[in-house]
Every structure is written in C-alpha cells, then in structure tokens.
Short mmCIF file of C-alpha atoms in Angstrom, two decimals:
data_model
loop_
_atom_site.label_atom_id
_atom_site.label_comp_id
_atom_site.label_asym_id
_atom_site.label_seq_id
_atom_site.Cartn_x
_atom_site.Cartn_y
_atom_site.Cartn_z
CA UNK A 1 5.59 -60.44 95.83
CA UNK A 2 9.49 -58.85 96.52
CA UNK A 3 9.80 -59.35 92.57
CA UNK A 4 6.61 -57.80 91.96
CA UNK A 5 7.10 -54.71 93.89
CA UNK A 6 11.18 -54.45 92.31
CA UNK A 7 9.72 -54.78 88.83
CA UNK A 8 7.01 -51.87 89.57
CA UNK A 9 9.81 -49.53 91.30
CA UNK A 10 12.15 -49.90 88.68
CA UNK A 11 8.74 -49.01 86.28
CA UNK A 12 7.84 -45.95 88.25
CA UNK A 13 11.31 -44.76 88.21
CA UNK A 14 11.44 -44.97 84.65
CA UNK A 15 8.67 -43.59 83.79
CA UNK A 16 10.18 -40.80 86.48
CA UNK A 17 13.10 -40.14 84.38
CA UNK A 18 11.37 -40.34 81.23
CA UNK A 19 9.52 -37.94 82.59
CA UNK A 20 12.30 -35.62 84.20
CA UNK A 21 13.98 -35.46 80.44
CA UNK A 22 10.78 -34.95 78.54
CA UNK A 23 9.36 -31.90 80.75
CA UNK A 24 12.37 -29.63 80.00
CA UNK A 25 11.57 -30.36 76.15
CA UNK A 26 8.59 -29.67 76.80
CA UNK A 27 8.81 -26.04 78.61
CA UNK A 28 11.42 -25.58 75.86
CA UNK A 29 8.51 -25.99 73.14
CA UNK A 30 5.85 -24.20 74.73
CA UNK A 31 8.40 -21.31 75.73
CA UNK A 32 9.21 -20.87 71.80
CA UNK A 33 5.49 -20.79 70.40
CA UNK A 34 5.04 -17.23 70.60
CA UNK A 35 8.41 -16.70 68.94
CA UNK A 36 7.50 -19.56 65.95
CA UNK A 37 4.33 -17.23 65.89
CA UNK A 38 5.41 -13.96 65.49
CA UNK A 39 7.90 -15.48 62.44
CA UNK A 40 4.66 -16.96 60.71
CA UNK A 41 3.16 -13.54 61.21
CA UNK A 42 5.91 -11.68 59.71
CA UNK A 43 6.67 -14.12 56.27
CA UNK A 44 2.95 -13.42 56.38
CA UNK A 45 3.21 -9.59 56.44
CA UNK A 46 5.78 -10.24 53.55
CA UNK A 47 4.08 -12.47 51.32
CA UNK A 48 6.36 -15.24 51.85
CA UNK A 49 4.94 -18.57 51.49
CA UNK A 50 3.96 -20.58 54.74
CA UNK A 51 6.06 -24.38 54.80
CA UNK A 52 5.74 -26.58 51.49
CA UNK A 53 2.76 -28.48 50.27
CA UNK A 54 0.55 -29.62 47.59
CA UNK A 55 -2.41 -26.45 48.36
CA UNK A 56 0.30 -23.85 49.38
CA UNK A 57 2.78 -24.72 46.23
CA UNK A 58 -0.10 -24.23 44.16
CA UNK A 59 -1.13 -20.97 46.37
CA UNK A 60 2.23 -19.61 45.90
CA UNK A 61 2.40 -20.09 41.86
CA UNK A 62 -1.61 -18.41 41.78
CA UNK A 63 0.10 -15.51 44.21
CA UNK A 64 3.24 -15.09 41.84
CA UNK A 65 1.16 -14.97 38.60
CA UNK A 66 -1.36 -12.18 40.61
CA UNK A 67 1.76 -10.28 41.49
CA UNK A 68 3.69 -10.48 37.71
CA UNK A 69 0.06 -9.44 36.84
CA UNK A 70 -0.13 -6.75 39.01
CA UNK A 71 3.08 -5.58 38.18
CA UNK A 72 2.64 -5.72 34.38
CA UNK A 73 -0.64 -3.63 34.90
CA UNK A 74 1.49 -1.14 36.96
CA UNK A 75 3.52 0.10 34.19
CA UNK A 76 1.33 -0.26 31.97
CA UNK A 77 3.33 -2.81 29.58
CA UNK A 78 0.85 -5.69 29.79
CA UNK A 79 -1.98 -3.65 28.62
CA UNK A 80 0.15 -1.64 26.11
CA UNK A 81 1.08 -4.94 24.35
CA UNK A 82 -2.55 -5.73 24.26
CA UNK A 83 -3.57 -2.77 22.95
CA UNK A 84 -0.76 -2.90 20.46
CA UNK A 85 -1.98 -6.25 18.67
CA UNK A 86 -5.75 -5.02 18.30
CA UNK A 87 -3.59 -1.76 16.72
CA UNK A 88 -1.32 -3.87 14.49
CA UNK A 89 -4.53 -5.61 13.56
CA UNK A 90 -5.96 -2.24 12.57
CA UNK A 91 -2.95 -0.70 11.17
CA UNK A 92 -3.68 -1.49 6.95
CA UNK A 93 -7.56 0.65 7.72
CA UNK A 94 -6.95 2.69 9.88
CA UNK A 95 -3.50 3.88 7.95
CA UNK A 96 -5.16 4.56 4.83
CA UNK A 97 -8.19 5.93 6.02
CA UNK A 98 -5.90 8.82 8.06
CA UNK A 99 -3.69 8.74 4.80
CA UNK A 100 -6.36 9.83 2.48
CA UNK A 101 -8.01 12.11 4.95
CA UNK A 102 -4.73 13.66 5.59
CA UNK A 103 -4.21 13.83 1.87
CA UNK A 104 -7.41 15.41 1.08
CA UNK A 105 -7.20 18.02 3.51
CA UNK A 106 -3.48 19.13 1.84
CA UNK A 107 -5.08 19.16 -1.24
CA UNK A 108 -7.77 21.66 -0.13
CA UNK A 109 -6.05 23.60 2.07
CA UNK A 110 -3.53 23.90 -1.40
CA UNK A 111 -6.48 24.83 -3.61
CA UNK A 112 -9.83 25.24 -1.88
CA UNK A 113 -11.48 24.23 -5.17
CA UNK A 114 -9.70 20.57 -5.28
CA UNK A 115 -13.21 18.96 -4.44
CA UNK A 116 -15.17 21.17 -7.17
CA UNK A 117 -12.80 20.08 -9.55
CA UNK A 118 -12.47 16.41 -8.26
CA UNK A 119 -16.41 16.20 -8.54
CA UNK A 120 -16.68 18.10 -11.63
CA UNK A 121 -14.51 15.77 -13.75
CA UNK A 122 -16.24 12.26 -12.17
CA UNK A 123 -19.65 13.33 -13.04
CA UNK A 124 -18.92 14.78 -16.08
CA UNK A 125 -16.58 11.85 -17.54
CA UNK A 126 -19.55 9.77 -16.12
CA UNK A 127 -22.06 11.55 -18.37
CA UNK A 128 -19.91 11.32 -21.49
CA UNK A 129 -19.69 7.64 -21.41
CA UNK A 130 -23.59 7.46 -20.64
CA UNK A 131 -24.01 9.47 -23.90
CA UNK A 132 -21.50 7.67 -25.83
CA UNK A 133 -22.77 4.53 -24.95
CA UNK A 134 -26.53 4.99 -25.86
CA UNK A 135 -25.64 6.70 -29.17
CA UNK A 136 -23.13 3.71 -30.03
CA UNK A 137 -25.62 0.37 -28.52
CA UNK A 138 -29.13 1.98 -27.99
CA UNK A 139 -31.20 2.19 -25.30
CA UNK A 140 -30.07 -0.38 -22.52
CA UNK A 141 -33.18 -2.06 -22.42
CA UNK A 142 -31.61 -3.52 -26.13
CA UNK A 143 -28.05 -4.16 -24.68
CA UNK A 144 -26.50 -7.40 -25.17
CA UNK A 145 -24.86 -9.41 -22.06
CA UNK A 146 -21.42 -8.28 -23.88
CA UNK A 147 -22.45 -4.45 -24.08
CA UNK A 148 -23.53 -4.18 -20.36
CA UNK A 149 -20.51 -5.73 -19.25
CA UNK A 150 -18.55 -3.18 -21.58
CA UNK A 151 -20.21 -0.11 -20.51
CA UNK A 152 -19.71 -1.09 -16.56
CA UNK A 153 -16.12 -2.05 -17.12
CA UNK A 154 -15.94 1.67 -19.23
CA UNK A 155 -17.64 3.88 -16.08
CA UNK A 156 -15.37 1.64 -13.28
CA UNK A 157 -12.28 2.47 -15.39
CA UNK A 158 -13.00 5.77 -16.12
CA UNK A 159 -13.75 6.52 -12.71
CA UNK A 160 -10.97 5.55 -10.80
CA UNK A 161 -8.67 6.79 -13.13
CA UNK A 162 -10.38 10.20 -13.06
CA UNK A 163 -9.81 10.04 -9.75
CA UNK A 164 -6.38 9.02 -9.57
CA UNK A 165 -4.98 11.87 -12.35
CA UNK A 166 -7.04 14.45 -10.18
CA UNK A 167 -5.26 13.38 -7.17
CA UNK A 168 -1.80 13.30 -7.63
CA UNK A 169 -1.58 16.09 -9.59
CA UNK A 170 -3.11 18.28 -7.64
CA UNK A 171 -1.40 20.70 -5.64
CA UNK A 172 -0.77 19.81 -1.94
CA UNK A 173 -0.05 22.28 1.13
CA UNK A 174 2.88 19.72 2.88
CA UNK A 175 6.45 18.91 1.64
CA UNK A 176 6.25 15.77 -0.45
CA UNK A 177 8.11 13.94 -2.55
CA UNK A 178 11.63 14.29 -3.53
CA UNK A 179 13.36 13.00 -0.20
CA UNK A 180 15.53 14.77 2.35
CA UNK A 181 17.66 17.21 1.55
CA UNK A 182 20.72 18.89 4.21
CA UNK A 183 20.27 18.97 7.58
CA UNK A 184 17.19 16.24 7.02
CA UNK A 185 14.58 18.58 5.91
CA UNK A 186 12.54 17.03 3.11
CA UNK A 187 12.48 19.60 -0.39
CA UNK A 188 8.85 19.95 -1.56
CA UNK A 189 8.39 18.42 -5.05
CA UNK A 190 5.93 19.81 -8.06
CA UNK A 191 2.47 18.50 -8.05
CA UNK A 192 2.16 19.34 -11.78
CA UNK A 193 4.45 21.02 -14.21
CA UNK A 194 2.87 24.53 -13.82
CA UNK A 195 2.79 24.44 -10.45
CA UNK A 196 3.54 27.96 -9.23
CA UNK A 197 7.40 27.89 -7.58
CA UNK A 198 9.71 30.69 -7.18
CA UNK A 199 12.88 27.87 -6.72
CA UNK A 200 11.84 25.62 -9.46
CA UNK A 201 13.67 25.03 -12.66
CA UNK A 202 12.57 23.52 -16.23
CA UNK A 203 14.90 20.55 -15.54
CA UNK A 204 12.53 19.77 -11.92
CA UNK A 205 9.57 20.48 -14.11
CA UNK A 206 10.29 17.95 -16.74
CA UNK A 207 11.04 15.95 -14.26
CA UNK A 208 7.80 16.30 -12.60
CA UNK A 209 6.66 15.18 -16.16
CA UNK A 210 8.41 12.11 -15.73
CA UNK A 211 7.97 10.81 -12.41
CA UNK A 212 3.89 11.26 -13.54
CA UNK A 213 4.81 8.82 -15.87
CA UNK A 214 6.52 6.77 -13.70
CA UNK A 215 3.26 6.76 -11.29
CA UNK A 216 1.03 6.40 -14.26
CA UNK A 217 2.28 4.22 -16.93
CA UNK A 218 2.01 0.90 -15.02
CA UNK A 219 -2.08 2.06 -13.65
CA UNK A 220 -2.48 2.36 -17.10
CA UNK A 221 -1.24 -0.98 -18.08
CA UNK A 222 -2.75 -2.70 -15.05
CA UNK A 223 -6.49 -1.17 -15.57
CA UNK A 224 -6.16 -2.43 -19.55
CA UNK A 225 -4.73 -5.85 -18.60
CA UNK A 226 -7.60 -6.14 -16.12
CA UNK A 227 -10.42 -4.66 -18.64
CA UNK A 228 -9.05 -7.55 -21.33
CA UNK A 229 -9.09 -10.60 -18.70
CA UNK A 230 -12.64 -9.49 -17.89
CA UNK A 231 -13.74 -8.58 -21.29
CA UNK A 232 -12.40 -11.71 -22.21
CA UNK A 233 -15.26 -14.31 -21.06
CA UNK A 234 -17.13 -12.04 -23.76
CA UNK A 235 -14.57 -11.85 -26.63
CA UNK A 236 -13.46 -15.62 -26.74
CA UNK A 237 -10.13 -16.75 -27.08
CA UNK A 238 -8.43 -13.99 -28.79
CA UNK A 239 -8.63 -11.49 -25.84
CA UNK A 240 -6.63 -14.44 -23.86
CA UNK A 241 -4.03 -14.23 -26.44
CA UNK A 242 -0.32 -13.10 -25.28
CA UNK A 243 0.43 -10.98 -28.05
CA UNK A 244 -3.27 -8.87 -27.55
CA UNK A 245 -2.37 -8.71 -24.03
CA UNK A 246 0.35 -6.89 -24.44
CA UNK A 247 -1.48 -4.64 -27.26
CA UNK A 248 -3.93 -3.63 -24.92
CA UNK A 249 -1.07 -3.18 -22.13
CA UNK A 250 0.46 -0.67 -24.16
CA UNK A 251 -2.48 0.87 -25.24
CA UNK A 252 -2.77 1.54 -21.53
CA UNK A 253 0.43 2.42 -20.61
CA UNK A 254 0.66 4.92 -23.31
CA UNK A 255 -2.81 6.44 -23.08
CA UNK A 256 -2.42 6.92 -19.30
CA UNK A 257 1.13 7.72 -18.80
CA UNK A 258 1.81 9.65 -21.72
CA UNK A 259 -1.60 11.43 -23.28
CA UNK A 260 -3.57 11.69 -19.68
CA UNK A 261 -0.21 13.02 -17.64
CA UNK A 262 0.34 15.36 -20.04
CA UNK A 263 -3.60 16.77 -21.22
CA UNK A 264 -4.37 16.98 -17.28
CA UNK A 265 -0.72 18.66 -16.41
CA UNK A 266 -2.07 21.34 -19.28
CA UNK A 267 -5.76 21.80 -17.43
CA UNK A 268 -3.76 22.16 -14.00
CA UNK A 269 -1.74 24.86 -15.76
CA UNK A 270 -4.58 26.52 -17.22
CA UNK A 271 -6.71 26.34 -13.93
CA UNK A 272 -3.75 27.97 -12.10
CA UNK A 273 -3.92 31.04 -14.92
CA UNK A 274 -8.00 31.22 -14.59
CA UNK A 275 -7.96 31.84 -10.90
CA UNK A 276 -5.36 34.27 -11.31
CA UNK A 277 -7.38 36.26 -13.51
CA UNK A 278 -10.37 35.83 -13.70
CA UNK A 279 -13.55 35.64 -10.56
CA UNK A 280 -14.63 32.59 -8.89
CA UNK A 281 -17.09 32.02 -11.27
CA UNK A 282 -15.36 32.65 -14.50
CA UNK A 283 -12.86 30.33 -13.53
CA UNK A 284 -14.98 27.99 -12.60
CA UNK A 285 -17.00 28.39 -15.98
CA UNK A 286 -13.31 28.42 -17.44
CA UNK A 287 -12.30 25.00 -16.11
CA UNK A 288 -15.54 23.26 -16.99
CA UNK A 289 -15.26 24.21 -20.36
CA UNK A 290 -11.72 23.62 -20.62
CA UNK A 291 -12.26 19.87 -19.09
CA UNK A 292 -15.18 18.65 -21.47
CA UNK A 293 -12.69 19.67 -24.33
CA UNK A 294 -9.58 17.75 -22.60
CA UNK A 295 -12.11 14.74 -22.06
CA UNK A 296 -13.26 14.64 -25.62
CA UNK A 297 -10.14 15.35 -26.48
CA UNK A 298 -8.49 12.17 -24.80
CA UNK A 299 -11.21 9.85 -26.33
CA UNK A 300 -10.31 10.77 -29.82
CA UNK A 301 -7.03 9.95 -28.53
CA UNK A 302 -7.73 6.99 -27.17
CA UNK A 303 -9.44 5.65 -30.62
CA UNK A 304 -6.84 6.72 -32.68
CA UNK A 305 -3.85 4.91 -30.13
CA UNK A 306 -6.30 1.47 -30.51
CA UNK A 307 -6.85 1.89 -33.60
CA UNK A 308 -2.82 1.93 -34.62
CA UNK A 309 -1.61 -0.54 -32.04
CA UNK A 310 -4.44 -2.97 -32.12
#
C-alpha cells in the first residue's frame, strides 16, 4: 500500500510539472492569436497568399493570371494585340478597298468628269465587240462552243484593260509617283503626257511616256498569255506551243504598251483642250466622238500587229 501511494505521488507530481511547463506555453499561444490574426488579415488586405497547399497554390496561380489579365486590359495592350490580328487578317481587303476609294476620289476631285469618261469608254468598247462579234459569227443562238468562249474572253479582256488605261492615266489631285525629293517632300509626277504643268519639261513628259510602258507592257503580255492558255482547250495543240506563246505575248506587250499608252495619252490630251474650250456638253460630245475613233482605231491596229507577228 506505501508503494502504491509513492508510485501515485510521484504520478501526480508529474503530471504537476508537466503541467506547470505546459500552461506558460499555453498563455504564450493564446496571448499571440490576435497578433497571428491581424497578420492573416493584413497579407489578406494585400493579396498575399495564405500558407502553402494544393487549393491555395492553385488559388494563387488563378489570382496571378486574373491580375496579369487585369493589368493587360488596363493599358489596353492585351486587347490592342487582339484587335491587331483580326486587323492583320483584314489588312489585303480592307487596304485595297480604301486604296481604290482613295484613288477614285483623286481622280474626280482632278477631273470631275473621270467617271463619265471611265463609263463612257466600258460601255462603249462593250458595244463594239457585241457588234463585231454578231457581224463576224451570227446571231449567238448559232455560236459554236469555240466562238462563245472567244467572245467572253474578248469583253473580260477588253474590259479590264479599258479600265486599267482609264485609270492610270488619268489625272489625280495628290502627289504621286516620282519619289521624294529635298527636305522629304514627294514631287508630283504626270498622269499623261499632256497633262497641264507649269514645272514640267519634254524630257519628264517622255518620260511619263515611258514609265506607261513600263506599267503597261507586261498587263499586256500577261492578259494575251492568259487569253492563249484559255483559248487553248479550243485551238488544240498549237496554241500550247512555246514559240506562239511568245507571238501572242508580244502581240500583247506591243499592242498595250506601245499603241494603247500612246492612242489614250492623245485622247487625254485632246480631252484636256475640249474642256478648255469648248461647254460641258461639247466636250462631252467631243470626247465621245473622239473615243469611238481611238477604239476603232486600235482594232485596226490590233489586226494589222497579229496579222504581221502571228
């Protein structure tokens, strides 16, 4: 029994001291709480991430992608780079939509009758081939697979190279062309040869001459190239031979760079002389006359070039 109660005092007085060591701790603890709290509070207050685990490492990389986000939308960069790939994407359109429109408006604001003129010589050129066509094949009721494809190919090339002599040599309102001169100022170049110009010289308007050329020699020889390849699933094999090829390419390049340039640098001239002198009317009487002679004109020409080359 004397063991018994020695064993239990020396328990009880261990447990005493135990005790006496742990309380301390204890009060120590529960005394810093409220400072532990208020430093969860403020990494709170700045964003800061609460101690490491699986859910709050993958909080903290959701709450740094938010905040690059936010930050990105802030200045603007984020959506700036967005919106400049959906405008790279539209850049080719949209460029040569605003070129032309920009193009056409120089052109009229040049010579307010650019469009009369442009319209004129499409549906006139147009009309001609109609004409020629039926008096040369017949009705087209009687056309052959071979004629229909020829008269098509002669109203697509006829039009877009209407259009393309009517448009750059017309007159234009902005500086174009020749570079920049001193100081970085660009000089304005001649539209056409008789272009009216206090500063310009025979030398810049033979030039003028030439760089047409330049711009119109290879259309030329790429519309007759393409005319032959398509023409040629009618004509057989010859029309796939090299040496016609490069006939018909110089047929173009000649007729277009060297006949058309210089017949439609003349009608520019001449249209620049009837609206000097003459009312609105009689010039515009002047210059429809004056293009149905320059259009029969060039297909004469044209005949006679085929006729000595091919």
């Amino acid at each position: 029994g004397n063991r018994r109660k020695e064993g239990l005092g020396r328990t009880m007085a261990t447990i005493t001291a135990q005790t006496t060591k742990t309380t301390p701790m204890m009060v120590r603890g529960a005394a810093g709480l409220p400072r532990l709290a208020r430093r969860f509070a403020a990494c709170a207050s700045r964003g800061a991430a609460l101690p490491p685990s699986r859910a709050l490492g993958r909080t903290k990389s959701r709450d740094l992608d938010a905040t690059r986000a936010i930050s990105l939308d802030r200045d603007g960069s984020g959506e700036r780079r967005r919106g400049d790939g959906k405008a790279l994407e539209m850049v080719p359109l949209g460029s040569a939509v605003a070129a032309v429109q920009q193009g056409l408006a120089d052109r009229v604001a040049a010579d307010e009758e650019f469009l009369f003129k442009l319209i004129w010589e499409v549906l006139q050129d147009q009309v001609i081939i109609v004409f020629t066509v039926v008096a040369s094949c017949g009705l087209p009721s009687f056309w052959t697979t071979e004629q229909m494809a020829n008269a098509c190919l002669l109203h697509a090339t006829a039009f877009f190279n209407d259009i393309l002599l009517m448009w750059f040599l017309a007159a234009t309102k902005s500086p174009h062309s020749s570079g920049a001169g001193r100081g970085g100022k660009k000089k304005k170049g001649l539209s056409h040869m008789f272009e009216p110009s206090a500063t310009a010289t025979i030398g810049d308007r033979a030039k003028c001459w030439v760089d047409k050329f330049l711009l119109y020699a290879p259309l030329g020889l790429a519309t007759a190239l393409l005319s032959s390849v398509v023409m040629g699933r009618f004509l057989g094999p010859e029309a796939s031979n090299p040496l016609y090829l490069c006939k018909v390419g110089l047929v173009g390049l000649i007729h277009l760079g060297v006949s058309s340039n210089t017949r439609y640098q003349m009608i520019n001239g001449a249209d620049v002389l009837y609206y000097r002198v003459l009312d609105k009317k009689a010039a515009r009487s002047a210059t429809i006359a004056s293009r149905l002679v320059n259009q029969v004109a060039g297909g004469k020409l044209f005949l006679l070039l085929s006729a000595l080359i091919l």
